[in-house]
Amino acid sequence: MPKIKSFAPGWLNEPSPGHKLFEQSADDSSASTAIKYGKKAKPGPRRTIARRGTEIFVAVGKTLRWGDLAYLKESWETKHSQSGSGARIKRENSDDSSDYDIVGHATDGYRTIKTPVADDIRQLVMSPNQDFLAVLTSHTVHICMLPDSSHLYARDAAPFKPKFWTLGPTTHVTSRSAVVSALWHPLGVNGTALVTVTEDAVVRVWELSTADRWTFDSATLAIDLKRLADGTSLDQDFSASVSATNKGFSPDAFDMEVAAACFPARNSGGWSPMTLWVAMAGGDVYALCPLLPQRWAPPPTLIPSLSVSIVARVAATEDDPEASPEARLLAQQQLDWMSDLDNQEPKIVEGSYGEADLEVYARPTRPGVIPRLQGPFEFDLNPEDEQDDEVELKDIYVIGEKARLTDLMMGEEEELEMDDDEGTGLSLTVICLLSTSGQVKICLDVEGVEAQWLPPKTKHRSKPFTAPPSTPALLTFQTFDTLKPVEVMPEGWPMFSEDPTSRYSFYITHPAGITYVSLAPWVFRLENELEGDSEAGAEFRIDLLVKGHGSERERIYTQARGQSSLAAATAIRDADLGHFVLSATHNDPVALFFDTPEQDIVLRESPTATLEHADLPQPEVAWEPRPLFHIPEALDRRSAMPTWIDHLKTGRRRPLMHQELRLSMATLEVFTEGHKVIASEVDSINDAVAQLFRKCQTLQEELRKQIAKANEAKKKVDVITGEDSADESPVSQDELVRDRLRQVRERQEELTSRMEKLKRQLSRATSRELSDKEKAWSEEVRALKSSILGSEADQKPGSTPKAKQPWKRFEEIKSLRDALFAQAEELQRSRDGTGNDAPASPTPGLRIPAEVRRQKMAQVIGLLDRESALVDAVKARIERLSVG
């Protein structure tokens, strides 16, 4: 759901130049006053705002106004920041007063366009390439060739006069039926094909060319749907009658009174881009497929996808022996249509505004130019409490099925270029119907509308009568109301408006306000069920989907009672302007600015992003946006009393104005007429004053709420700054935080000491077994002890140790040392001749050199030192182990 951030900004409010785009001039207000007491205008759709980028075209009465919203916003903000609020109050001393008070409205970014229309403009329809603008009154259609924006940026008080063409000067006139819808064909070459639908169910296709004036005078194709509904063969004449329309009563004229028509988007799949959906006021829905101009430019994927589906249909009918003759005829007609298309060599036409080149085809003539009228559609699962006889449709909005590019590109190496949203969505066409009571009916085309033609004329008249084809049906998925019973107006005309952020969301403009509707909650879940391979429990899941929460809807704007009707909402998303919805009454704009939709889309499609953004702290909103209050029109409307007095002075009762008042029938008649005029004005003024009084009371309540919220915010600030206590000295926030940290540290130290005490008590109170590491360590200590001190097993008889123990080796070394010392002493004594029995001269063989003796002694001492160090190290290790 879009979240409203603010309503009409200052650059669209009075006295800014942006407000002059919507306010009514003096001529228009006097004309509306005259209409009020004269012939009442016929109700119809009011689409008086068209968009071209940041530029908008607004129809007010018979005039057309142009404005660049981005320029108006920037210039207003610049002047507001420079001059300040005081300079705007004292405008007579300001140099910028001419921008607000000049009669001709000579302001940059704003211009008045003069039109040749003779009645109030009802609808503005922008062409796909934004170079033509269709201007519709109740009965006439005018085509405006839009100039470049550079020609409109000029400070000129004179109205701008662009090139206008009258479409069908002998066709769309006041003596003929009213024009209900004007649609630019999605497959027209560079957006030059226009389809008009009149109230008497006549569809005309116009292929416009600025180089040929004749293209604006006659339509290339005209189809009378009433004749086509009763047609039996292709050879019949279904063109509209050139003579004046028959005003007599006929059942077809009553049942086939057109309320609205619609084309799906160009990037839709299947036959959708060439299918015209027509909604009748009585509640019936018809489809006309294929409806094409003489020259048409399909998207790159349209013809290949249709070729695949037609070939599959022909193969299925040929392989099915039980296929009906009607199915075989339809498959053959579609094959003839595609064969005619395949035999053509497309003409390459340069695209407009830097787009890719277009392949232009001629409309196939086989099996026929005029298709079969499919309908009226029956509504399956229609609510039982709904009375179809009482439903009066006002508008239709069709969302085409998604392009099935996966089947088309199966087995292909190259990938087609496509938009981000192309190929995503629902594989069924969604038809949305809107009635006078504000009821919205969401229907699904389960069977799928395909191209159909009437059968050819048979040569044998004696052919038996064939049964008519089965009646097509639409599945009613959901029905809901957007208006309360007290808000329903019989003369109201609700309208659909598309949403640029999503193809499955739209806006509904009705007399009571604007409602936002989104089909996204169930569209993608339903598509997952349709594409799923598992059929187990599919019926149960779809039943839960249908009975669960359906479309999201929210009233985003409520119109005050007694105000003029709203223009169809125009949704705009621009980097400079933001995301907002623009509408207008007869005097004032209505704008609703939303939060950036990209964030909402990311949160909707990514669950992880939802979790990440959910933890972010959101700032508190100290105020809630509310609609701008406009003064009721009755307080600004000119009184009709002076006009009535002028008529009285020049009428047949003028002698009464110059004589004394007398009681007579003529005087009573004059007073009765005057009372009617005054009573109508007094009632509207009373309602306006009551509305103003209620608004003043509401403002008082809102002011109290604002004061309460301001007090709450002040208390929070005082608590943060430490100024919440008046008796005690103020304490800074830093000191409060430090004191809190100190208390936390003390508490942590206390808990740590208690935990250590408990651990010690627990270790003393419980005895547990040794772990594997502790057991291994004890075995190592015992082994070292036995290796040094010896063990009882070594002293047993018959035990042979594998290696000498260190203490045994130590004893052996000591004995060797003593023996060596004894030998050394004996040799020394024999050398010195201390003994009597020693020979006088020793024998040469027993003499040991001094160097050898010293070396041997050094070796013995080294060995003794090593053994001593080894014994000391072992003793030290044992002492450490015993201490540990």
Coordinates of N, CA and C in Angstrom, one line a residue, residues 26-216:
A26 N -13.2 33.4 -15.6 CA -14.5 34.1 -15.4 C -15.5 33.6 -16.5
D27 N -15.0 33.4 -17.7 CA -15.9 33.0 -18.8 C -16.4 31.6 -18.5
D28 N -15.5 30.7 -18.0 CA -16.0 29.4 -17.8 C -16.9 29.3 -16.6
S29 N -16.7 30.1 -15.6 CA -17.6 30.1 -14.4 C -19.0 30.6 -14.8
S30 N -19.1 31.7 -15.7 CA -20.4 32.2 -16.1 C -21.1 31.2 -17.0
A31 N -20.3 30.5 -17.8 CA -20.9 29.5 -18.7 C -21.5 28.3 -17.9
S32 N -20.8 27.9 -16.8 CA -21.3 26.9 -16.0 C -22.5 27.3 -15.2
T33 N -22.6 28.6 -14.8 CA -23.8 29.1 -14.2 C -25.0 29.1 -15.1
A34 N -24.7 29.4 -16.4 CA -25.8 29.4 -17.4 C -26.3 27.9 -17.6
I35 N -25.3 27.0 -17.6 CA -25.7 25.6 -17.9 C -26.5 25.1 -16.7
K36 N -26.2 25.6 -15.5 CA -26.9 25.1 -14.3 C -28.4 25.4 -14.4
Y37 N -28.8 26.5 -14.9 CA -30.2 26.9 -15.0 C -30.7 26.7 -16.4
G38 N -29.9 26.1 -17.3 CA -30.4 25.7 -18.6 C -30.4 24.2 -18.8
K39 N -29.9 23.8 -19.9 CA -29.9 22.3 -20.2 C -28.8 21.6 -19.4
K40 N -29.1 20.6 -18.7 CA -28.1 19.9 -17.9 C -27.2 19.1 -18.8
A41 N -25.9 19.1 -18.6 CA -25.0 18.4 -19.4 C -25.1 16.9 -19.1
K42 N -24.9 16.2 -20.2 CA -24.9 14.7 -20.1 C -23.7 14.2 -19.3
P43 N -23.9 13.3 -18.4 CA -22.8 12.8 -17.6 C -21.9 11.9 -18.5
G44 N -20.6 11.9 -18.1 CA -19.6 11.2 -18.9 C -18.3 11.2 -18.2
P45 N -17.3 10.4 -18.7 CA -16.0 10.4 -18.0 C -15.3 11.7 -18.1
R46 N -14.6 12.1 -17.1 CA -13.9 13.3 -17.0 C -12.4 13.1 -16.8
R47 N -11.7 13.0 -18.0 CA -10.3 12.8 -18.0 C -9.6 14.0 -18.6
T48 N -9.4 15.0 -17.7 CA -9.0 16.3 -18.2 C -7.5 16.6 -17.9
I49 N -6.7 15.6 -17.5 CA -5.3 15.7 -17.3 C -4.5 14.7 -18.1
A50 N -3.6 15.2 -18.9 CA -2.8 14.4 -19.7 C -1.3 14.7 -19.4
R51 N -0.4 13.7 -19.5 CA 0.9 13.9 -19.1 C 1.9 13.6 -20.2
R52 N 3.0 14.4 -20.3 CA 4.1 14.1 -21.2 C 5.4 14.4 -20.4
G53 N 5.9 13.4 -19.8 CA 7.1 13.6 -18.9 C 6.7 14.3 -17.7
T54 N 7.4 15.4 -17.4 CA 7.1 16.3 -16.3 C 6.1 17.4 -16.7
E55 N 5.7 17.4 -18.0 CA 4.7 18.4 -18.5 C 3.3 17.8 -18.3
I56 N 2.3 18.6 -18.1 CA 0.9 18.2 -18.0 C 0.1 19.1 -18.8
F57 N -1.0 18.6 -19.4 CA -2.0 19.4 -20.1 C -3.3 19.2 -19.4
V58 N -3.9 20.4 -19.0 CA -5.1 20.4 -18.2 C -6.2 21.1 -19.0
A59 N -7.3 20.4 -19.1 CA -8.5 21.0 -19.8 C -9.4 21.7 -18.7
V60 N -9.6 23.0 -18.9 CA -10.5 23.7 -18.0 C -11.5 24.4 -18.9
G61 N -12.8 23.9 -18.9 CA -13.8 24.4 -19.8 C -13.4 24.1 -21.3
K62 N -13.3 25.2 -22.1 CA -13.0 25.0 -23.5 C -11.5 25.3 -23.8
T63 N -10.7 25.7 -22.7 CA -9.3 26.0 -22.9 C -8.4 24.8 -22.5
L64 N -7.2 24.9 -23.0 CA -6.2 23.9 -22.7 C -5.0 24.6 -22.1
R65 N -4.5 24.1 -21.0 CA -3.4 24.7 -20.3 C -2.2 23.7 -20.2
W66 N -1.0 24.3 -20.4 CA 0.2 23.5 -20.4 C 1.1 24.0 -19.2
G67 N 1.7 23.1 -18.6 CA 2.6 23.5 -17.5 C 3.7 22.4 -17.3
D68 N 4.9 22.9 -17.0 CA 6.0 22.0 -16.6 C 6.1 22.0 -15.1
L69 N 5.7 20.8 -14.5 CA 5.7 20.8 -13.1 C 7.0 20.9 -12.4
A70 N 8.0 20.3 -13.1 CA 9.4 20.4 -12.5 C 9.9 21.8 -12.5
Y71 N 9.6 22.6 -13.6 CA 10.0 24.0 -13.7 C 9.3 24.8 -12.7
L72 N 8.0 24.6 -12.6 CA 7.1 25.4 -11.7 C 7.6 25.1 -10.2
K73 N 7.9 23.9 -9.9 CA 8.3 23.6 -8.5 C 9.7 24.2 -8.2
E74 N 10.6 24.1 -9.2 CA 11.9 24.7 -8.9 C 11.9 26.2 -8.8
S75 N 11.1 26.9 -9.7 CA 11.1 28.3 -9.7 C 10.4 28.8 -8.4
W76 N 9.3 28.1 -8.0 CA 8.6 28.5 -6.8 C 9.5 28.4 -5.6
E77 N 10.2 27.3 -5.5 CA 11.1 27.1 -4.3 C 12.2 28.1 -4.3
T78 N 12.7 28.4 -5.5 CA 13.8 29.4 -5.6 C 13.3 30.8 -5.1
K79 N 12.2 31.2 -5.6 CA 11.6 32.5 -5.2 C 11.2 32.6 -3.8
H80 N 10.7 31.4 -3.3 CA 10.3 31.4 -1.9 C 11.4 31.5 -1.0
S81 N 12.6 30.8 -1.3 CA 13.8 30.9 -0.5 C 14.4 32.2 -0.5
Q82 N 14.3 32.9 -1.6 CA 15.0 34.2 -1.8 C 14.2 35.4 -1.1
S83 N 12.9 35.4 -1.4 CA 12.0 36.5 -0.9 C 11.5 36.3 0.5
G84 N 11.3 35.0 0.9 CA 10.8 34.8 2.2 C 9.3 35.0 2.3
S85 N 8.7 34.7 3.4 CA 7.3 34.8 3.6 C 6.8 36.2 3.6
G86 N 7.6 37.1 4.2 CA 7.2 38.5 4.3 C 7.0 39.2 2.9
A87 N 7.9 38.8 2.0 CA 7.8 39.5 0.7 C 6.6 39.0 -0.1
R88 N 6.1 37.8 0.2 CA 4.9 37.4 -0.5 C 3.6 38.1 0.1
I89 N 3.7 38.4 1.3 CA 2.5 39.1 1.8 C 2.4 40.5 1.3
K90 N 3.6 41.2 1.1 CA 3.6 42.5 0.6 C 4.0 42.5 -0.9
R91 N 3.1 42.0 -1.7 CA 3.4 41.8 -3.1 C 3.5 43.1 -3.9
E92 N 2.8 44.2 -3.5 CA 2.9 45.4 -4.3 C 4.2 46.0 -4.3
N93 N 5.1 45.7 -3.4 CA 6.5 46.2 -3.4 C 7.5 45.2 -3.9
S94 N 7.0 44.0 -4.4 CA 7.9 43.0 -4.9 C 8.0 43.0 -6.4
D95 N 9.2 42.7 -6.9 CA 9.4 42.7 -8.3 C 8.8 41.5 -9.0
D96 N 8.4 40.5 -8.2 CA 7.9 39.3 -8.8 C 6.4 39.3 -8.8
S97 N 5.7 40.4 -8.6 CA 4.3 40.4 -8.5 C 3.7 40.1 -9.9
S98 N 4.4 40.4 -10.9 CA 3.8 40.1 -12.3 C 3.6 38.7 -12.5
D99 N 4.4 37.8 -11.8 CA 4.3 36.4 -12.0 C 3.0 35.9 -11.4
Y100 N 2.3 36.6 -10.5 CA 1.1 36.1 -9.8 C -0.1 36.9 -10.2
D101 N 0.1 38.2 -10.7 CA -1.1 39.0 -10.9 C -1.4 39.4 -12.3
I102 N -0.5 39.0 -13.2 CA -0.7 39.4 -14.6 C -1.9 38.7 -15.2
V103 N -2.7 39.4 -16.0 CA -4.0 38.9 -16.5 C -3.7 37.7 -17.5
G104 N -2.7 37.9 -18.3 CA -2.4 36.9 -19.3 C -1.7 35.7 -18.8
H105 N -1.3 35.7 -17.5 CA -0.5 34.5 -17.0 C 0.8 34.3 -17.7
A106 N 1.5 35.3 -18.0 CA 2.8 35.2 -18.7 C 3.9 34.8 -17.7
T107 N 4.0 33.5 -17.5 CA 4.9 32.9 -16.5 C 5.7 31.8 -17.1
D108 N 7.0 31.7 -16.9 CA 7.8 30.6 -17.4 C 7.2 29.3 -16.8
G109 N 7.1 28.3 -17.7 CA 6.6 27.0 -17.3 C 5.1 26.8 -17.3
Y110 N 4.4 27.9 -17.8 CA 3.0 27.8 -17.8 C 2.5 28.5 -19.1
R111 N 1.5 28.0 -19.7 CA 1.0 28.6 -21.0 C -0.4 28.1 -21.2
T112 N -1.2 29.0 -21.9 CA -2.6 28.7 -22.2 C -2.6 28.4 -23.7
I113 N -3.3 27.3 -24.1 CA -3.4 26.8 -25.5 C -4.8 27.0 -25.9
K114 N -4.9 27.7 -27.0 CA -6.3 28.0 -27.6 C -6.7 26.8 -28.4
T115 N -8.0 26.4 -28.2 CA -8.5 25.2 -28.9 C -9.7 25.6 -29.7
P116 N -10.0 24.9 -30.8 CA -11.2 25.2 -31.6 C -12.5 24.5 -31.2
V117 N -12.5 24.0 -30.0 CA -13.7 23.2 -29.5 C -14.8 24.2 -29.3
A118 N -16.1 23.7 -29.4 CA -17.3 24.5 -29.1 C -18.0 24.1 -27.9
D119 N -17.5 23.1 -27.2 CA -18.1 22.7 -25.9 C -17.0 22.4 -24.9
D120 N -17.4 22.1 -23.7 CA -16.4 21.8 -22.7 C -15.6 20.5 -23.0
I121 N -14.3 20.5 -22.7 CA -13.5 19.3 -23.0 C -13.7 18.3 -21.9
R122 N -14.0 17.1 -22.4 CA -14.3 16.0 -21.4 C -13.1 15.1 -21.2
Q123 N -12.3 14.8 -22.3 CA -11.2 13.8 -22.2 C -10.0 14.3 -22.9
L124 N -8.8 14.0 -22.4 CA -7.5 14.3 -23.1 C -6.8 12.9 -23.1
V125 N -6.4 12.5 -24.3 CA -5.8 11.2 -24.5 C -4.4 11.4 -25.2
M126 N -3.3 11.1 -24.5 CA -2.0 11.3 -25.1 C -1.6 10.1 -25.9
S127 N -1.0 10.4 -27.1 CA -0.5 9.3 -28.0 C 0.7 8.6 -27.4
P128 N 0.9 7.3 -27.8 CA 2.1 6.6 -27.2 C 3.4 7.3 -27.4
N129 N 3.6 8.0 -28.6 CA 4.9 8.7 -28.8 C 4.8 10.1 -28.3
Q130 N 3.7 10.5 -27.7 CA 3.6 11.8 -27.0 C 3.8 13.0 -28.0
D131 N 3.3 12.8 -29.3 CA 3.4 13.9 -30.2 C 2.0 14.3 -30.7
F132 N 1.0 13.5 -30.3 CA -0.4 13.9 -30.6 C -1.2 13.9 -29.3
L133 N -2.2 14.7 -29.2 CA -3.1 14.8 -28.1 C -4.5 14.8 -28.6
A134 N -5.3 13.8 -28.3 CA -6.7 13.7 -28.6 C -7.5 14.5 -27.6
V135 N -8.3 15.5 -28.1 CA -9.1 16.4 -27.3 C -10.6 16.0 -27.6
L136 N -11.3 15.5 -26.6 CA -12.6 15.0 -26.8 C -13.6 15.9 -26.0
T137 N -14.7 16.2 -26.7 CA -15.9 16.8 -26.0 C -16.9 15.6 -26.0
S138 N -18.1 16.0 -25.7 CA -19.1 14.9 -25.6 C -19.4 14.3 -26.9
H139 N -19.2 15.0 -28.1 CA -19.6 14.5 -29.4 C -18.5 14.6 -30.4
T140 N -17.5 15.5 -30.2 CA -16.5 15.8 -31.2 C -15.1 15.3 -30.7
V141 N -14.2 15.1 -31.7 CA -12.8 14.7 -31.4 C -11.9 15.6 -32.2
H142 N -10.9 16.2 -31.5 CA -9.9 17.1 -32.2 C -8.5 16.5 -31.9
I143 N -7.7 16.6 -32.8 CA -6.3 16.1 -32.7 C -5.4 17.3 -32.7
C144 N -4.6 17.4 -31.6 CA -3.7 18.5 -31.5 C -2.2 18.0 -31.7
M145 N -1.5 18.6 -32.6 CA -0.1 18.3 -32.9 C 0.7 19.0 -31.8
L146 N 1.2 18.3 -30.9 CA 1.9 18.9 -29.8 C 3.2 19.5 -30.2
P147 N 3.5 20.8 -29.9 CA 4.8 21.4 -30.2 C 5.9 20.9 -29.3
D148 N 7.1 21.2 -29.6 CA 8.2 20.8 -28.7 C 8.1 21.7 -27.5
S149 N 8.7 21.3 -26.4 CA 8.6 22.0 -25.2 C 9.3 23.4 -25.3
S150 N 10.3 23.5 -26.1 CA 11.0 24.7 -26.3 C 10.1 25.9 -26.8
H151 N 9.1 25.5 -27.6 CA 8.2 26.5 -28.1 C 7.2 27.0 -27.0
L152 N 7.1 26.3 -25.9 CA 6.1 26.7 -24.9 C 6.7 27.4 -23.8
Y153 N 8.1 27.4 -23.6 CA 8.7 28.2 -22.6 C 8.9 29.6 -23.1
A154 N 7.9 30.4 -22.9 CA 8.0 31.8 -23.3 C 7.1 32.6 -22.4
R155 N 7.6 33.8 -22.1 CA 6.8 34.7 -21.2 C 5.9 35.6 -22.2
D156 N 4.9 34.9 -22.7 CA 4.0 35.6 -23.6 C 2.6 35.4 -23.1
A157 N 1.9 36.6 -22.9 CA 0.5 36.5 -22.4 C -0.5 36.0 -23.4
A158 N -0.2 36.0 -24.7 CA -1.1 35.6 -25.7 C -1.2 34.0 -25.7
P159 N -2.4 33.5 -25.9 CA -2.5 32.0 -25.9 C -1.8 31.4 -27.1
F160 N -1.2 30.3 -26.9 CA -0.5 29.5 -27.9 C -1.5 28.8 -28.8
K161 N -1.2 28.9 -30.1 CA -2.1 28.3 -31.1 C -1.4 27.2 -31.9
P162 N -1.5 26.0 -31.4 CA -0.9 24.9 -32.2 C -1.8 24.4 -33.3
K163 N -1.3 23.4 -34.1 CA -2.1 22.9 -35.2 C -3.1 21.9 -34.7
F164 N -4.4 22.1 -35.0 CA -5.5 21.2 -34.7 C -6.1 20.7 -35.9
W165 N -6.5 19.4 -35.8 CA -7.3 18.8 -36.9 C -8.6 18.3 -36.2
T166 N -9.7 18.4 -37.0 CA -11.0 17.9 -36.5 C -11.2 16.5 -37.1
L167 N -11.3 15.5 -36.2 CA -11.4 14.1 -36.6 C -12.9 13.8 -36.9
G168 N -13.1 13.4 -38.2 CA -14.4 13.0 -38.6 C -15.4 14.2 -38.6
P169 N -15.1 15.3 -39.4 CA -16.0 16.5 -39.3 C -17.5 16.2 -39.6
T170 N -17.7 15.1 -40.3 CA -19.1 14.7 -40.7 C -19.5 13.5 -39.9
T171 N -18.6 12.9 -39.1 CA -19.0 11.7 -38.4 C -19.2 11.9 -36.9
H172 N -18.2 12.6 -36.3 CA -18.4 12.9 -34.8 C -18.9 14.3 -34.7
V173 N -20.2 14.4 -34.7 CA -20.8 15.7 -34.6 C -21.9 15.6 -33.6
T174 N -22.5 16.8 -33.2 CA -23.5 16.8 -32.2 C -24.8 16.1 -32.6
S175 N -25.1 16.0 -33.9 CA -26.3 15.3 -34.3 C -26.1 13.8 -34.3
R176 N -24.9 13.3 -34.1 CA -24.7 11.8 -34.1 C -24.6 11.4 -32.6
S177 N -24.2 10.1 -32.5 CA -24.1 9.6 -31.1 C -22.8 10.1 -30.5
A178 N -22.9 10.1 -29.1 CA -21.8 10.7 -28.3 C -20.5 9.8 -28.4
V179 N -19.4 10.4 -28.3 CA -18.1 9.6 -28.3 C -17.8 9.2 -26.9
V180 N -17.7 7.9 -26.7 CA -17.5 7.3 -25.3 C -16.0 7.2 -25.0
S181 N -15.2 6.6 -26.0 CA -13.8 6.4 -25.7 C -13.0 6.6 -27.0
A182 N -11.8 7.2 -26.8 CA -10.8 7.3 -27.9 C -9.5 6.7 -27.4
L183 N -9.1 5.6 -28.1 CA -8.0 4.8 -27.7 C -6.9 4.8 -28.8
W184 N -5.7 5.1 -28.4 CA -4.6 4.9 -29.4 C -4.2 3.4 -29.5
H185 N -4.3 2.9 -30.7 CA -4.1 1.4 -30.9 C -2.6 1.1 -30.4
P186 N -2.5 0.1 -29.6 CA -1.1 -0.3 -29.1 C -0.2 -0.7 -30.2
L187 N -0.7 -1.2 -31.4 CA 0.1 -1.7 -32.5 C 0.2 -0.7 -33.6
G188 N -0.3 0.5 -33.4 CA -0.2 1.5 -34.5 C 1.3 1.9 -34.8
V189 N 1.5 2.3 -36.0 CA 2.9 2.7 -36.5 C 3.2 4.0 -35.8
N190 N 4.2 4.0 -34.9 CA 4.6 5.2 -34.2 C 3.5 5.9 -33.6
G191 N 2.5 5.2 -33.1 CA 1.4 5.7 -32.3 C 0.5 6.7 -33.1
T192 N 0.2 6.3 -34.4 CA -0.7 7.2 -35.2 C -2.0 6.6 -35.5
A193 N -2.4 5.4 -34.9 CA -3.7 4.8 -35.1 C -4.6 5.1 -33.9
L194 N -5.7 5.7 -34.2 CA -6.7 6.0 -33.2 C -8.0 5.2 -33.4
V195 N -8.5 4.7 -32.3 CA -9.8 3.9 -32.3 C -10.8 4.7 -31.5
T196 N -11.9 5.1 -32.2 CA -13.0 5.8 -31.5 C -14.2 4.8 -31.3
V197 N -14.8 4.9 -30.2 CA -16.0 4.1 -29.9 C -17.1 5.0 -29.5
T198 N -18.2 4.9 -30.2 CA -19.3 5.8 -29.9 C -20.4 5.1 -29.0
E199 N -21.3 5.8 -28.5 CA -22.3 5.3 -27.6 C -23.2 4.3 -28.3
D200 N -23.4 4.4 -29.6 CA -24.3 3.5 -30.4 C -23.5 2.3 -30.9
A201 N -22.4 1.9 -30.3 CA -21.7 0.7 -30.5 C -21.1 0.7 -31.9
V202 N -20.4 1.8 -32.3 CA -19.7 1.8 -33.6 C -18.3 2.0 -33.3
V203 N -17.4 1.2 -33.9 CA -16.0 1.2 -33.7 C -15.4 1.7 -35.0
R204 N -14.5 2.7 -34.9 CA -13.9 3.3 -36.1 C -12.4 3.3 -35.8
V205 N -11.6 3.0 -36.9 CA -10.1 3.0 -36.8 C -9.7 4.1 -37.7
W206 N -8.9 5.0 -37.2 CA -8.3 6.1 -37.9 C -6.8 6.0 -37.9
E207 N -6.2 6.1 -39.1 CA -4.8 6.1 -39.3 C -4.3 7.4 -39.8
L208 N -3.8 8.2 -38.8 CA -3.5 9.6 -39.0 C -2.2 9.8 -39.7
S209 N -2.1 10.9 -40.5 CA -0.9 11.3 -41.1 C -1.0 12.8 -41.3
T210 N 0.0 13.5 -40.8 CA 0.0 15.0 -41.0 C 0.2 15.4 -42.4
A211 N 0.7 14.5 -43.3 CA 0.9 14.9 -44.7 C -0.4 14.7 -45.5
D212 N -1.4 14.0 -44.9 CA -2.6 13.7 -45.7 C -3.8 14.1 -44.8
R213 N -4.4 15.2 -45.2 CA -5.6 15.7 -44.4 C -6.8 14.7 -44.5
W214 N -6.8 13.9 -45.6 CA -7.9 13.0 -45.8 C -8.0 12.0 -44.7
T215 N -6.8 11.6 -44.1 CA -6.8 10.6 -43.0 C -7.6 11.1 -41.8
F216 N -7.8 12.4 -41.6 CA -8.6 12.9 -40.5 C -10.1 13.0 -40.8

